Amino acid sequence: MPVLLSIAVSTPAHSTLGSLLSYESERVLSPGTLVRVPLGRREVLGVVWGLADEPPPGVKPVSSVLEGVPPLTAAWRSGIEFAAQYYQRGLGEVALAALPPQLKDLSAEQLARRLKRQRTETPECNFDATNLVATNAEQTLAIGQIDTHPGPHLLFGVTGSGKTEVYLQAVARMLARNPQGQALVMVPEINLTPQLINRFTERFGAEQVVSMHSGMTPPQRLQSWLAAHSGAARMVLATRLGVFASIPHLKLILVDEEHDPSYKAQDGARYSARDLAVMRGKIEGATVVLGSATPSLETWNAVLQGRYQRIDLPERIGAGALPTVRRLDMNQQPPKSVIAPLLLAAIAERVARGEQSLLLLNRRGYAPVLACHACDWKSDCPHCSAYRVFHKIDRSLRCHHCGHAEPVPRACPQCGNLDISPVGRGTEKLEEHVAELLAQTKRPDGSAVRVARIDADSTRAAGELERQLAMVHGQEVDVLVGTQMVAKGHDFRHITLVAAINPDGALFSSDFRAPERLFSLLMQAGGRAGRNALMSEKSEMWVQSFYPQHPLFAALKAHDYPAFAAQQLKERQAAGMPPYSHQALVRADSRNQQAAQDYLQAVLEAALLVPGHEYITIYPPVPHPVARVANVERAQMLLESPSRKALQRFLSDWRAHLHALRDKSILRWAIDVDPLSI
DNA sequence: AGCACGCCGACT
DNA sequence: GTCGGCGTGCTC
């Protein structure tokens, strides 16, 4: 007798269709079984979720069962259910997005062939447990804490304090206790953390570790997924998309650099992989460790409230003291100095000694805008409400939002005046400027100074980042100019000076998280300096600022993250901002700004019909900070509530109104729960 | 979102 | 006379 199954399929978010559809099957299939089912005129992948009771009219049979792939576990399904509910997305969408894309388009025969090639038995974990790297007292304590306490833990330690060794030994302990156990190791961006991956493969053997990230080819992703799903892989190293990889024997989850904004997805389901990792640990009974030198304020607050256990790693290992922080008062400098004379002298001194310096400027290109002196023309992007950035290297005007690029005009396109010039400066100009200023400076061998730049533009070509990093490591470069991307992950042994050229923007930004990001960036960048113990006592971090007395810089000088966090949390509490309130953002895209705002206004009014709306503050619709990108107008509306639960309940009831009120003038809408940038 | 059906302009 | 433009409508 045929049974009726409830099956999760990826139905579009804007359709009236639910995510769980009913299909007939000749035999009962256990929940978690992967199947292929007809949907409209095509056949799609589905996950059996359970039994259905009422047969809808015109119910169709399951087309096929993916043989040889064990069902997904109940814990995995709970995690998916939680994520779909919390981030206000379809269950099927979230479930299917967590599966490797290739699973969707392989035929049964192709899959059988892949499975045959796949290793299913667990290879011996061949690391030598008796020959572990020696740890200091704090590390030993940390490893013991992780091993015996369920967590979640915050592993709080500066760059160079030996977090990685704690991770490695925590995994080793877990495996010693549970030979079938598996660990999920999350990193913000896989290409920025090659050292971590190397450490894991060196310690445990490459055959024990699989990675999951968007840079992999579809066959590689399927292979990694199958290795994790079958239990053969002991460790899964993944970016945020790996947070819901199927890992049936998951016992330990490590989230490195947990404060990193990359963990928050910015399109599709806007989930936080870090937050989901914590929830997943709870569901699966796995220990969660969040690691950071500058935790997110959400995590820090959880520690203060006793929800997370704090583990300190206060000492730098194999590296000396943290760099001395020097604040340079830009009010005291000659007018229009880009680099203060004192800082320039310090850089020149380093060049002469054969040491390296790193200059940070968070702006790509030569100048952020080109302007005409005769009329009011500026290099606007025709498709976006933003300026196009002047790139001198190929004499182009490029929009950093939509990618639109054009050669620089000879004369002002508006009045024909020839006198158009760059305003402000980016990394290209800083690189040029530094090279000019240091033209007379010689390296110890008498050769000329070498200045290089690392940013998204200089590393666009494949292998270019690695090539440039190798040049820095090989000391072929004396002064390195770059954006925040150089501050992340790379371990520069010979850098003894790091300077933030113009960090003031973040102090008074309308984005309340800007100071948090700046502090983290500067701490991380400072950690780049003096990792070589022999040079550490003379390593310095310079900060150029018109507000040198700002508490953020004072905390930075003292290397005192807790003081910075305390001050920030006080401000957040006074202003009723996260983590003291919970936010969601509704975004709407349209060809017309007014239509987008009208739609949001209509859903705002509909909110009054939703029970529990009195616990929610809804702010009026406003244009997105960059209102137009690629000719699409964007508007948004902020919701706030002191209660996460109330906000959750409200959003899931309100969602139906968002569907119903949408018309064809609205290209798309989305709810962003716990948005990172507003 | 796909992927159909459906009804009007330039091609062999 | 057809190939194909993308408007609208449905998917257990």
PDB file of N, CA and C in Angstrom, chain A residues 203-253:
ATOM      1  N   ARG A 203      49.435  18.101  10.990  1.00  0.00           N
ATOM      2  CA  ARG A 203      49.289  17.398  12.259  1.00  0.00           C
ATOM      3  C   ARG A 203      48.559  16.066  12.107  1.00  0.00           C
ATOM      4  N   PHE A 204      47.474  16.083  11.346  1.00  0.00           N
ATOM      5  CA  PHE A 204      46.609  14.906  11.329  1.00  0.00           C
ATOM      6  C   PHE A 204      46.703  14.095  10.034  1.00  0.00           C
ATOM      7  N   GLY A 205      47.369  14.651   9.036  1.00  0.00           N
ATOM      8  CA  GLY A 205      47.430  13.970   7.741  1.00  0.00           C
ATOM      9  C   GLY A 205      46.317  14.470   6.836  1.00  0.00           C
ATOM     10  N   ALA A 206      46.664  14.711   5.579  1.00  0.00           N
ATOM     11  CA  ALA A 206      45.718  15.319   4.634  1.00  0.00           C
ATOM     12  C   ALA A 206      44.477  14.454   4.424  1.00  0.00           C
ATOM     13  N   GLU A 207      44.639  13.124   4.594  1.00  0.00           N
ATOM     14  CA  GLU A 207      43.499  12.228   4.320  1.00  0.00           C
ATOM     15  C   GLU A 207      42.413  12.307   5.390  1.00  0.00           C
ATOM     16  N   GLN A 208      42.742  12.952   6.526  1.00  0.00           N
ATOM     17  CA  GLN A 208      41.749  13.080   7.590  1.00  0.00           C
ATOM     18  C   GLN A 208      40.903  14.340   7.438  1.00  0.00           C
ATOM     19  N   VAL A 209      41.363  15.248   6.577  1.00  0.00           N
ATOM     20  CA  VAL A 209      40.769  16.579   6.515  1.00  0.00           C
ATOM     21  C   VAL A 209      40.136  16.824   5.151  1.00  0.00           C
ATOM     22  N   VAL A 210      38.915  17.311   5.143  1.00  0.00           N
ATOM     23  CA  VAL A 210      38.334  17.797   3.881  1.00  0.00           C
ATOM     24  C   VAL A 210      37.995  19.275   4.057  1.00  0.00           C
ATOM     25  N   SER A 211      37.998  20.009   2.954  1.00  0.00           N
ATOM     26  CA  SER A 211      37.572  21.406   3.065  1.00  0.00           C
ATOM     27  C   SER A 211      36.291  21.641   2.284  1.00  0.00           C
ATOM     28  N   MET A 212      35.610  22.692   2.675  1.00  0.00           N
ATOM     29  CA  MET A 212      34.378  23.090   1.994  1.00  0.00           C
ATOM     30  C   MET A 212      34.367  24.599   1.888  1.00  0.00           C
ATOM     31  N   HIS A 213      34.427  25.079   0.676  1.00  0.00           N
ATOM     32  CA  HIS A 213      34.298  26.524   0.455  1.00  0.00           C
ATOM     33  C   HIS A 213      33.884  26.769  -0.988  1.00  0.00           C
ATOM     34  N   SER A 214      33.506  27.994  -1.279  1.00  0.00           N
ATOM     35  CA  SER A 214      32.902  28.282  -2.585  1.00  0.00           C
ATOM     36  C   SER A 214      33.917  28.227  -3.724  1.00  0.00           C
ATOM     37  N   GLY A 215      35.205  28.246  -3.405  1.00  0.00           N
ATOM     38  CA  GLY A 215      36.202  28.201  -4.466  1.00  0.00           C
ATOM     39  C   GLY A 215      36.418  26.811  -5.049  1.00  0.00           C
ATOM     40  N   MET A 216      35.781  25.795  -4.456  1.00  0.00           N
ATOM     41  CA  MET A 216      35.992  24.431  -4.938  1.00  0.00           C
ATOM     42  C   MET A 216      35.106  24.127  -6.146  1.00  0.00           C
ATOM     43  N   THR A 217      35.568  23.197  -6.966  1.00  0.00           N
ATOM     44  CA  THR A 217      34.765  22.791  -8.132  1.00  0.00           C
ATOM     45  C   THR A 217      33.621  21.905  -7.633  1.00  0.00           C
ATOM     46  N   PRO A 218      32.537  21.805  -8.405  1.00  0.00           N
ATOM     47  CA  PRO A 218      31.413  20.957  -7.989  1.00  0.00           C
ATOM     48  C   PRO A 218      31.811  19.516  -7.648  1.00  0.00           C
ATOM     49  N   PRO A 219      32.665  18.845  -8.434  1.00  0.00           N
ATOM     50  CA  PRO A 219      33.051  17.483  -8.036  1.00  0.00           C
ATOM     51  C   PRO A 219      33.815  17.433  -6.715  1.00  0.00           C
ATOM     52  N   GLN A 220      34.685  18.433  -6.483  1.00  0.00           N
ATOM     53  CA  GLN A 220      35.418  18.475  -5.213  1.00  0.00           C
ATOM     54  C   GLN A 220      34.462  18.650  -4.038  1.00  0.00           C
ATOM     55  N   ARG A 221      33.481  19.511  -4.233  1.00  0.00           N
ATOM     56  CA  ARG A 221      32.529  19.761  -3.147  1.00  0.00           C
ATOM     57  C   ARG A 221      31.723  18.522  -2.830  1.00  0.00           C
ATOM     58  N   LEU A 222      31.319  17.815  -3.890  1.00  0.00           N
ATOM     59  CA  LEU A 222      30.555  16.584  -3.670  1.00  0.00           C
ATOM     60  C   LEU A 222      31.413  15.567  -2.928  1.00  0.00           C
ATOM     61  N   GLN A 223      32.648  15.458  -3.337  1.00  0.00           N
ATOM     62  CA  GLN A 223      33.545  14.490  -2.707  1.00  0.00           C
ATOM     63  C   GLN A 223      33.742  14.797  -1.218  1.00  0.00           C
ATOM     64  N   SER A 224      33.989  16.076  -0.907  1.00  0.00           N
ATOM     65  CA  SER A 224      34.151  16.464   0.499  1.00  0.00           C
ATOM     66  C   SER A 224      32.877  16.196   1.283  1.00  0.00           C
ATOM     67  N   TRP A 225      31.770  16.542   0.678  1.00  0.00           N
ATOM     68  CA  TRP A 225      30.495  16.368   1.371  1.00  0.00           C
ATOM     69  C   TRP A 225      30.245  14.895   1.680  1.00  0.00           C
ATOM     70  N   LEU A 226      30.506  14.040   0.687  1.00  0.00           N
ATOM     71  CA  LEU A 226      30.295  12.604   0.893  1.00  0.00           C
ATOM     72  C   LEU A 226      31.242  12.054   1.957  1.00  0.00           C
ATOM     73  N   ALA A 227      32.479  12.564   1.956  1.00  0.00           N
ATOM     74  CA  ALA A 227      33.455  12.101   2.952  1.00  0.00           C
ATOM     75  C   ALA A 227      33.003  12.478   4.363  1.00  0.00           C
ATOM     76  N   ALA A 228      32.441  13.680   4.510  1.00  0.00           N
ATOM     77  CA  ALA A 228      31.945  14.102   5.818  1.00  0.00           C
ATOM     78  C   ALA A 228      30.666  13.340   6.174  1.00  0.00           C
ATOM     79  N   HIS A 229      29.788  13.222   5.219  1.00  0.00           N
ATOM     80  CA  HIS A 229      28.487  12.596   5.445  1.00  0.00           C
ATOM     81  C   HIS A 229      28.624  11.108   5.785  1.00  0.00           C
ATOM     82  N   SER A 230      29.574  10.441   5.163  1.00  0.00           N
ATOM     83  CA  SER A 230      29.767   9.017   5.426  1.00  0.00           C
ATOM     84  C   SER A 230      30.520   8.794   6.734  1.00  0.00           C
ATOM     85  N   GLY A 231      31.059   9.862   7.305  1.00  0.00           N
ATOM     86  CA  GLY A 231      31.814   9.737   8.549  1.00  0.00           C
ATOM     87  C   GLY A 231      33.284   9.443   8.321  1.00  0.00           C
ATOM     88  N   ALA A 232      33.715   9.370   7.060  1.00  0.00           N
ATOM     89  CA  ALA A 232      35.108   9.017   6.770  1.00  0.00           C
ATOM     90  C   ALA A 232      36.078  10.143   7.114  1.00  0.00           C
ATOM     91  N   ALA A 233      35.663  11.375   6.922  1.00  0.00           N
ATOM     92  CA  ALA A 233      36.551  12.508   7.208  1.00  0.00           C
ATOM     93  C   ALA A 233      36.447  12.870   8.682  1.00  0.00           C
ATOM     94  N   ARG A 234      37.597  12.979   9.352  1.00  0.00           N
ATOM     95  CA  ARG A 234      37.590  13.336  10.781  1.00  0.00           C
ATOM     96  C   ARG A 234      37.396  14.829  10.987  1.00  0.00           C
ATOM     97  N   MET A 235      37.866  15.618  10.012  1.00  0.00           N
ATOM     98  CA  MET A 235      37.796  17.071  10.177  1.00  0.00           C
ATOM     99  C   MET A 235      37.257  17.729   8.927  1.00  0.00           C
ATOM    100  N   VAL A 236      36.355  18.664   9.120  1.00  0.00           N
ATOM    101  CA  VAL A 236      35.826  19.450   8.014  1.00  0.00           C
ATOM    102  C   VAL A 236      36.253  20.896   8.233  1.00  0.00           C
ATOM    103  N   LEU A 237      37.073  21.402   7.314  1.00  0.00           N
ATOM    104  CA  LEU A 237      37.514  22.798   7.383  1.00  0.00           C
ATOM    105  C   LEU A 237      36.656  23.586   6.427  1.00  0.00           C
ATOM    106  N   ALA A 238      35.893  24.531   6.932  1.00  0.00           N
ATOM    107  CA  ALA A 238      34.887  25.131   6.071  1.00  0.00           C
ATOM    108  C   ALA A 238      34.717  26.619   6.302  1.00  0.00           C
ATOM    109  N   THR A 239      34.280  27.300   5.261  1.00  0.00           N
ATOM    110  CA  THR A 239      33.805  28.671   5.402  1.00  0.00           C
ATOM    111  C   THR A 239      32.338  28.593   5.816  1.00  0.00           C
ATOM    112  N   ARG A 240      31.657  29.735   5.829  1.00  0.00           N
ATOM    113  CA  ARG A 240      30.305  29.749   6.384  1.00  0.00           C
ATOM    114  C   ARG A 240      29.369  28.757   5.718  1.00  0.00           C
ATOM    115  N   LEU A 241      29.569  28.471   4.417  1.00  0.00           N
ATOM    116  CA  LEU A 241      28.625  27.569   3.756  1.00  0.00           C
ATOM    117  C   LEU A 241      28.718  26.152   4.303  1.00  0.00           C
ATOM    118  N   GLY A 242      29.784  25.848   5.055  1.00  0.00           N
ATOM    119  CA  GLY A 242      29.938  24.509   5.604  1.00  0.00           C
ATOM    120  C   GLY A 242      29.240  24.313   6.932  1.00  0.00           C
ATOM    121  N   VAL A 243      28.598  25.357   7.451  1.00  0.00           N
ATOM    122  CA  VAL A 243      28.023  25.255   8.796  1.00  0.00           C
ATOM    123  C   VAL A 243      26.937  24.181   8.866  1.00  0.00           C
ATOM    124  N   PHE A 244      26.292  23.913   7.737  1.00  0.00           N
ATOM    125  CA  PHE A 244      25.306  22.849   7.749  1.00  0.00           C
ATOM    126  C   PHE A 244      25.683  21.671   6.871  1.00  0.00           C
ATOM    127  N   ALA A 245      26.971  21.430   6.751  1.00  0.00           N
ATOM    128  CA  ALA A 245      27.433  20.193   6.140  1.00  0.00           C
ATOM    129  C   ALA A 245      26.916  19.046   7.006  1.00  0.00           C
ATOM    130  N   SER A 246      26.653  17.920   6.361  1.00  0.00           N
ATOM    131  CA  SER A 246      26.224  16.749   7.125  1.00  0.00           C
ATOM    132  C   SER A 246      27.446  16.108   7.769  1.00  0.00           C
ATOM    133  N   ILE A 247      27.488  16.133   9.110  1.00  0.00           N
ATOM    134  CA  ILE A 247      28.627  15.570   9.853  1.00  0.00           C
ATOM    135  C   ILE A 247      28.030  14.713  10.961  1.00  0.00           C
ATOM    136  N   PRO A 248      27.739  13.440  10.663  1.00  0.00           N
ATOM    137  CA  PRO A 248      26.923  12.642  11.582  1.00  0.00           C
ATOM    138  C   PRO A 248      27.529  12.435  12.969  1.00  0.00           C
ATOM    139  N   HIS A 249      28.867  12.415  13.075  1.00  0.00           N
ATOM    140  CA  HIS A 249      29.471  12.182  14.387  1.00  0.00           C
ATOM    141  C   HIS A 249      30.126  13.439  14.934  1.00  0.00           C
ATOM    142  N   LEU A 250      29.476  14.577  14.685  1.00  0.00           N
ATOM    143  CA  LEU A 250      30.028  15.868  15.084  1.00  0.00           C
ATOM    144  C   LEU A 250      30.146  15.980  16.602  1.00  0.00           C
ATOM    145  N   LYS A 251      31.372  16.254  17.071  1.00  0.00           N
ATOM    146  CA  LYS A 251      31.600  16.371  18.517  1.00  0.00           C
ATOM    147  C   LYS A 251      32.212  17.713  18.911  1.00  0.00           C
ATOM    148  N   LEU A 252      32.837  18.382  17.950  1.00  0.00           N
ATOM    149  CA  LEU A 252      33.557  19.613  18.284  1.00  0.00           C
ATOM    150  C   LEU A 252      33.431  20.600  17.127  1.00  0.00           C
ATOM    151  N   ILE A 253      33.072  21.844  17.451  1.00  0.00           N
ATOM    152  CA  ILE A 253      32.986  22.893  16.426  1.00  0.00           C
ATOM    153  C   ILE A 253      33.897  24.042  16.846  1.00  0.00           C
TER     154      ILE A 253
END
